[in-house]
XYZ file of C-alpha atoms in Angstrom:
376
model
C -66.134 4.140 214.805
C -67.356 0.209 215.198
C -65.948 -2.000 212.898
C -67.938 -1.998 209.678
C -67.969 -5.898 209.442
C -69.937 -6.274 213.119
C -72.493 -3.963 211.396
C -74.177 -7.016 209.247
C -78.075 -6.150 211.078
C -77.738 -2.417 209.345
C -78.953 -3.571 206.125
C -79.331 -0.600 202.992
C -81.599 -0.204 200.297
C -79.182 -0.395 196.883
C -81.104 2.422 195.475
C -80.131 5.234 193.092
C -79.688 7.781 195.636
C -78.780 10.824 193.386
C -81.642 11.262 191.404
C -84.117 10.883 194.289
C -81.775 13.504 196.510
C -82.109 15.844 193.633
C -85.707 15.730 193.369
C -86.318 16.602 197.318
C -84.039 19.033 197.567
C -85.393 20.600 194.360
C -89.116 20.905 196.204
C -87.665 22.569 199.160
C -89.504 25.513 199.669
C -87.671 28.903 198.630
C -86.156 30.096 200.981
C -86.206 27.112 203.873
C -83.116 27.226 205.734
C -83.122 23.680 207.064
C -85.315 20.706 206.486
C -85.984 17.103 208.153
C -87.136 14.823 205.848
C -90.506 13.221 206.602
C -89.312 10.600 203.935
C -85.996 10.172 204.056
C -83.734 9.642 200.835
C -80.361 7.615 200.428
C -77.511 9.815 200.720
C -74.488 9.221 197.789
C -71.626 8.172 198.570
C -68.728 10.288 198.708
C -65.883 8.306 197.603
C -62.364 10.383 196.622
C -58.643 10.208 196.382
C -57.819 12.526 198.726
C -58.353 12.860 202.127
C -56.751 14.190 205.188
C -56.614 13.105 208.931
C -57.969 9.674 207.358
C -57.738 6.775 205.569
C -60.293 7.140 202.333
C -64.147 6.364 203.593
C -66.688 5.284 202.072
C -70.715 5.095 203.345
C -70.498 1.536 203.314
C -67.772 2.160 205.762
C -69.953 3.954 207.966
C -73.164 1.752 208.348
C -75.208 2.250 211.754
C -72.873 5.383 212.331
C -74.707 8.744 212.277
C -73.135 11.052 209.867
C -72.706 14.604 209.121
C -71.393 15.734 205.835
C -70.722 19.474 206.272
C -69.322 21.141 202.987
C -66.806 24.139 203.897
C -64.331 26.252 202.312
C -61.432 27.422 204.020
C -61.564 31.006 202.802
C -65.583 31.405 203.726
C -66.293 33.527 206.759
C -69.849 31.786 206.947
C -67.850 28.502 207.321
C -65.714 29.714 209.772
C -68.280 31.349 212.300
C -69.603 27.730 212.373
C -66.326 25.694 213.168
C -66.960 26.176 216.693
C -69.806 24.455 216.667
C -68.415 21.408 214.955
C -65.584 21.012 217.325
C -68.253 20.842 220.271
C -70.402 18.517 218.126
C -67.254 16.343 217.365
C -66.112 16.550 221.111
C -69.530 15.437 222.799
C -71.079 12.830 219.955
C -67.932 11.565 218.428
C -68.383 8.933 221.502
C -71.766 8.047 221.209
C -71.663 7.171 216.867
C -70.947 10.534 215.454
C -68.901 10.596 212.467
C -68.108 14.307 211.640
C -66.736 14.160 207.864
C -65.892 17.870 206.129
C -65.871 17.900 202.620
C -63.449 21.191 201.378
C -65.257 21.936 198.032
C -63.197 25.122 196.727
C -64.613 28.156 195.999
C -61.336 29.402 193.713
C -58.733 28.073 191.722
C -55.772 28.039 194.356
C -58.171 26.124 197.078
C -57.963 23.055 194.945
C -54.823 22.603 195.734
C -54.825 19.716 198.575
C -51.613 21.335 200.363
C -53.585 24.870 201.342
C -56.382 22.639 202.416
C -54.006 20.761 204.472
C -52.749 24.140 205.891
C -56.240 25.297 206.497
C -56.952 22.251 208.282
C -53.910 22.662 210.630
C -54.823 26.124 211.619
C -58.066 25.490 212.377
C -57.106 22.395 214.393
C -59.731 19.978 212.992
C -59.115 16.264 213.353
C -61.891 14.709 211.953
C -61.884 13.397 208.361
C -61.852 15.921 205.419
C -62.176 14.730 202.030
C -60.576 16.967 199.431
C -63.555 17.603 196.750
C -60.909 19.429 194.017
C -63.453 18.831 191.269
C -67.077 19.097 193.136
C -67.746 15.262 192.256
C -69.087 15.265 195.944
C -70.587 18.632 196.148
C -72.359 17.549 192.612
C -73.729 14.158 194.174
C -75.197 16.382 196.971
C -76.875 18.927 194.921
C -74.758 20.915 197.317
C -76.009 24.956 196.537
C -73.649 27.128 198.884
C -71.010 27.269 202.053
C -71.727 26.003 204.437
C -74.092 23.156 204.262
C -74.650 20.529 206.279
C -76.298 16.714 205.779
C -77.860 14.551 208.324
C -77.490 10.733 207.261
C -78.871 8.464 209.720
C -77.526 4.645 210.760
C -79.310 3.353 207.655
C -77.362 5.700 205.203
C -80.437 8.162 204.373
C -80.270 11.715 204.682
C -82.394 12.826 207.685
C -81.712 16.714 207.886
C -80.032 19.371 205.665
C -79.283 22.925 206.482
C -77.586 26.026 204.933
C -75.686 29.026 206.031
C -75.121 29.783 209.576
C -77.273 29.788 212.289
C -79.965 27.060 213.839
C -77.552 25.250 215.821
C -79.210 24.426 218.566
C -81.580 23.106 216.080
C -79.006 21.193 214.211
C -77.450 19.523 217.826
C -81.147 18.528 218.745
C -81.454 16.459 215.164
C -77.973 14.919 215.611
C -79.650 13.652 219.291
C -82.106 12.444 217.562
C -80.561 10.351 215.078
C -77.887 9.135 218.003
C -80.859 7.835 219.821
C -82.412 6.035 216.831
C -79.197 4.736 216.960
C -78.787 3.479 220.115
C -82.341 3.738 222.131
C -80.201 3.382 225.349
C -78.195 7.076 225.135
C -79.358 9.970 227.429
C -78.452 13.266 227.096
C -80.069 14.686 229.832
C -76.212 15.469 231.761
C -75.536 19.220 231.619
C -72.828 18.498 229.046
C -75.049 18.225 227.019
C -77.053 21.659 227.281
C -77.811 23.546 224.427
C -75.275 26.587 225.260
C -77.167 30.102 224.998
C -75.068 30.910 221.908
C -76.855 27.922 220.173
C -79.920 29.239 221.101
C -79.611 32.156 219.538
C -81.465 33.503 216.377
C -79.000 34.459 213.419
C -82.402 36.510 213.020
C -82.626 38.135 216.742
C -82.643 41.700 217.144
C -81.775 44.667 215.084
C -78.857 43.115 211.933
C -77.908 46.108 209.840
C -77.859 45.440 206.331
C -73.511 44.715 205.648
C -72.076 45.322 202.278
C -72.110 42.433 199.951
C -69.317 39.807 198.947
C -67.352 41.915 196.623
C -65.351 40.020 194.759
C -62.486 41.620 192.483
C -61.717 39.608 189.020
C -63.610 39.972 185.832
C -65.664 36.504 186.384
C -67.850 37.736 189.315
C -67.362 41.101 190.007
C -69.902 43.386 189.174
C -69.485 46.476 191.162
C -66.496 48.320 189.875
C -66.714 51.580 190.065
C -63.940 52.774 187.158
C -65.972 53.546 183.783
C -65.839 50.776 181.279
C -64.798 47.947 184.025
C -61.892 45.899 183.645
C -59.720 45.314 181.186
C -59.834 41.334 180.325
C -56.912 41.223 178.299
C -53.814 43.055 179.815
C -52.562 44.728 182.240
C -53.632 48.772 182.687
C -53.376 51.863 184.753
C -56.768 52.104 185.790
C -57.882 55.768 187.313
C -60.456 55.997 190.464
C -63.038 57.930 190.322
C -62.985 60.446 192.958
C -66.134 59.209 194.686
C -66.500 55.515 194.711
C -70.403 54.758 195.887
C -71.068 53.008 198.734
C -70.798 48.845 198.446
C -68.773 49.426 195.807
C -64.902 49.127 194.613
C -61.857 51.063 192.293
C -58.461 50.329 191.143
C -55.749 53.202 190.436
C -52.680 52.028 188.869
C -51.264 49.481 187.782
C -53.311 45.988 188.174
C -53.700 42.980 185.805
C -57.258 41.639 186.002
C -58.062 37.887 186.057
C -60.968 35.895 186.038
C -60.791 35.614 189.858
C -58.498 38.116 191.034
C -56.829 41.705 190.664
C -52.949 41.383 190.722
C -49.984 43.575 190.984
C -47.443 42.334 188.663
C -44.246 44.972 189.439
C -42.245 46.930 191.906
C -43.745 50.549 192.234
C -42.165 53.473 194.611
C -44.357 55.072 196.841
C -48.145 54.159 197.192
C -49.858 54.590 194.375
C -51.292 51.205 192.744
C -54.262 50.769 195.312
C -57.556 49.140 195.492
C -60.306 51.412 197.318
C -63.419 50.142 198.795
C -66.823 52.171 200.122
C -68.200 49.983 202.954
C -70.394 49.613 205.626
C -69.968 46.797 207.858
C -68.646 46.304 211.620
C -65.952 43.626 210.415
C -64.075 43.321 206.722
C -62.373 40.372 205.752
C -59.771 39.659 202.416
C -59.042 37.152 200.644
C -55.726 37.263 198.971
C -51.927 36.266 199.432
C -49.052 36.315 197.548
C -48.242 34.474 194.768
C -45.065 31.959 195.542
C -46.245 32.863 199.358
C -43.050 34.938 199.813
C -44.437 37.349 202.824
C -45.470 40.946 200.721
C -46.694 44.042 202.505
C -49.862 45.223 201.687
C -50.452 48.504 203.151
C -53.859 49.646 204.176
C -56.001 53.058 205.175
C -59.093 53.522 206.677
C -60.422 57.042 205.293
C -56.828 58.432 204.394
C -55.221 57.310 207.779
C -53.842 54.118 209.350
C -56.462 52.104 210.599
C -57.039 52.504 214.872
C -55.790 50.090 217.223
C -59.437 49.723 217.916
C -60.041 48.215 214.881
C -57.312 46.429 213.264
C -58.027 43.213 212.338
C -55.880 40.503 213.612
C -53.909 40.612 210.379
C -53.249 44.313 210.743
C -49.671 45.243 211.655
C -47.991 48.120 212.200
C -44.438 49.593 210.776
C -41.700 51.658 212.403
C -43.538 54.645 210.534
C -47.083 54.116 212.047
C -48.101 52.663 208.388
C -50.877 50.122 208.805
C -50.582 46.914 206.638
C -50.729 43.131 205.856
C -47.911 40.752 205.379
C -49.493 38.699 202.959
C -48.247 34.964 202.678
C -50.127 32.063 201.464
C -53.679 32.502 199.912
C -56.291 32.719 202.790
C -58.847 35.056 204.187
C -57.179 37.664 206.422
C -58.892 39.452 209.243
C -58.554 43.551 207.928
C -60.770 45.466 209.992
C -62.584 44.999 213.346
C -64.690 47.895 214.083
C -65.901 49.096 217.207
C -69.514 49.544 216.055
C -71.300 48.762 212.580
C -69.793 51.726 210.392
C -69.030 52.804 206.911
C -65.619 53.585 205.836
C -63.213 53.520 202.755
C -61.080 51.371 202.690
C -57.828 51.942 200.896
C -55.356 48.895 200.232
C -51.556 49.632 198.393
C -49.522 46.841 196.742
C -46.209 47.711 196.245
C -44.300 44.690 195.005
C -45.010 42.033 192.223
C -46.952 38.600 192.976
C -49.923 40.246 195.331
C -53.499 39.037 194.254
C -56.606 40.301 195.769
C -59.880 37.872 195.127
C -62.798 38.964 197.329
C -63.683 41.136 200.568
C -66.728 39.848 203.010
C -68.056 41.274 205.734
C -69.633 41.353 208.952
C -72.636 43.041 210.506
C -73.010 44.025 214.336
C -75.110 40.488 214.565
C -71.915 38.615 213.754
C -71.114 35.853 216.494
C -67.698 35.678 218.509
C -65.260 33.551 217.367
C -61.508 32.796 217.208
C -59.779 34.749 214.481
C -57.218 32.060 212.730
């Protein structure tokens, strides 16, 4: 990063930059997954308290640098399957005026606190900035509308590009040359570090992508496909009986559980496993979020149609107990990896808590289109 006070020739507009943001990402077409702006809008600033691997920043900060804003969440396996990509983008442009800058905008309660995003950060090894967005101030002054999503602000502070989801990153590295070279007319990428890799080439929409089973999430607030008759109970804790066919893309409790606005959690010791959550998928790949409570390790014990899930497709979170019992030890609150099929395939899931302080929030999946990457 130059030093902001040689900058003086990058002159700003001092315009309103929210409102004008709002309106252009508000004509977007439905649907568009990217868009450069023809006319390109000043980017807000996102000023906050906390930040990690850096001093606070500010835009003003970062005049003539090319910036990329990319919102994440550290539980999100659509975030994840794109951190590759923003270590290579980090690694190769970070030289020539790229200032990578994540902003963690949480998607539940427990990801606001700065200390789990400081452990996500660790585990996924990033070292560019991250600015803690606890309350969405910066997500808000984005018009931010999912995880990921990614902004494009060129050397005069406007936003050039935006993109959501996965996918188009070959796309994405060719804008970020762009902007580099408006930057500096002198670069050349023409080396062959600076290839667009065949996985960047790829379509997200290439070839045959079954149809995976939604985000399910599990508390009160958001879920909506509970299969036990009336729901769940909002107000204390119940035994809850599963039906005995729970339809596909769909979930049950049986037993015990206390339902919250987010979560489903097991609040006592129980012998045996009884108190269980059951899900009907279809999906190559299943991923949890949950953890314990005080992040004291608890087993969570798991079956894939009535038996211990194969070696072929435990998830890298899957262990196994001097009994052959398949299971979890759940720590702090994260997204662990379940189930790694072979193939795309449907399956019930079965998942047992047996001690007090487990809470499940949400299961994700992924389909047989899903892109390699490393499981942390």
């Amino acid at each position: 990063m130059e030093n902001p006070a040689a900058l003086s020739a990058c002159i700003r507009r001092a315009i309103a930059a929210a409102p004008i943001l709002a309106l252009a990402l508000t004509i977007m077409p439905l649907g568009v997954h990217a868009e450069a702006f023809t006319q390109r809008v000043p980017a807000p600033d996102f000023a906050t308290k906390v930040w990690l691997n850096s001093q606070p920043l500010t835009l003003k900060q970062l005049h003539c640098e090319v910036v990329l804003i990319d919102f994440w969440e550290y539980t999100c396996i659509n975030c994840i399957l794109t951190f590759p990509y923003l270590r290579r983008w980090q690694q190769l442009y970070a030289p020539a005026g790229l200032v990578i800058i994540g902003v963690h905008t949480p998607e539940f309660e427990f990801g606001k606190n700065p200390k789990n995003v400081a452990d996500a950060v660790k585990r996924f090894g990033f070292t560019f900035p991250i600015a803690v967005d606890s309350d969405s101030d910066i997500w808000n002054a984005f018009h931010a509308g999912g995880w990921p999503m990614d902004y494009l602000i060129d050397k005069d502070g406007n936003i050039a590009y935006v993109h959501s989801g996965e996918g188009d990153y070959a796309e994405i590295e060719r804008e970020i040359q762009t902007l580099l070279k408006e930057r500096n007319p002198k670069l050349n990428f023409a080396s062959a570090r600076y290839s667009i890799t065949k996985d960047e080439e790829a379509s997200m929409m290439g070839g045959i992508c079954r149809r995976e089973s939604p985000e399910t999430y599990l508390g009160f607030l958001r879920g909506n496909n509970i299969a036990n008759p009336g729901g769940e109970d909002r107000t204390m804790e119940v035994h809850y009986l599963a039906p005995s066919d729970v339809p596909l893309d769909n979930f049950a409790l049986n037993g015990d559980w206390l339902a919250g606005d987010e979560y489903v959690r097991h609040t006592r010791s129980s012998s045996g496993l009884r108190d269980a959550v059951q899900l009907h998928y279809q999906a190559k790949s299943v991923y949890l979020v949950a953890g314990s409570d005080d992040a004291t390790p608890r087993p969570l014990y798991i079956t894939q149609d009535g038996n211990p899930i194969p070696a072929n497709a435990h998830g890298v979170d899957v262990k196994t107990d001097a009994s052959g019992r398949t299971y979890i030890e759940l720590t702090g609150k994260r997204m662990y990896y379940v189930a790694e099929n072979p193939g795309f395939e449907t399956h019930t899931l079965t998942l047992y808590a047996t001690t007090p302080g487990v809470s499940l929030y949400s299961f994700t999946f992924g389909n047989n289109c899903e892109s390699k990457f490393a499981h942390q």
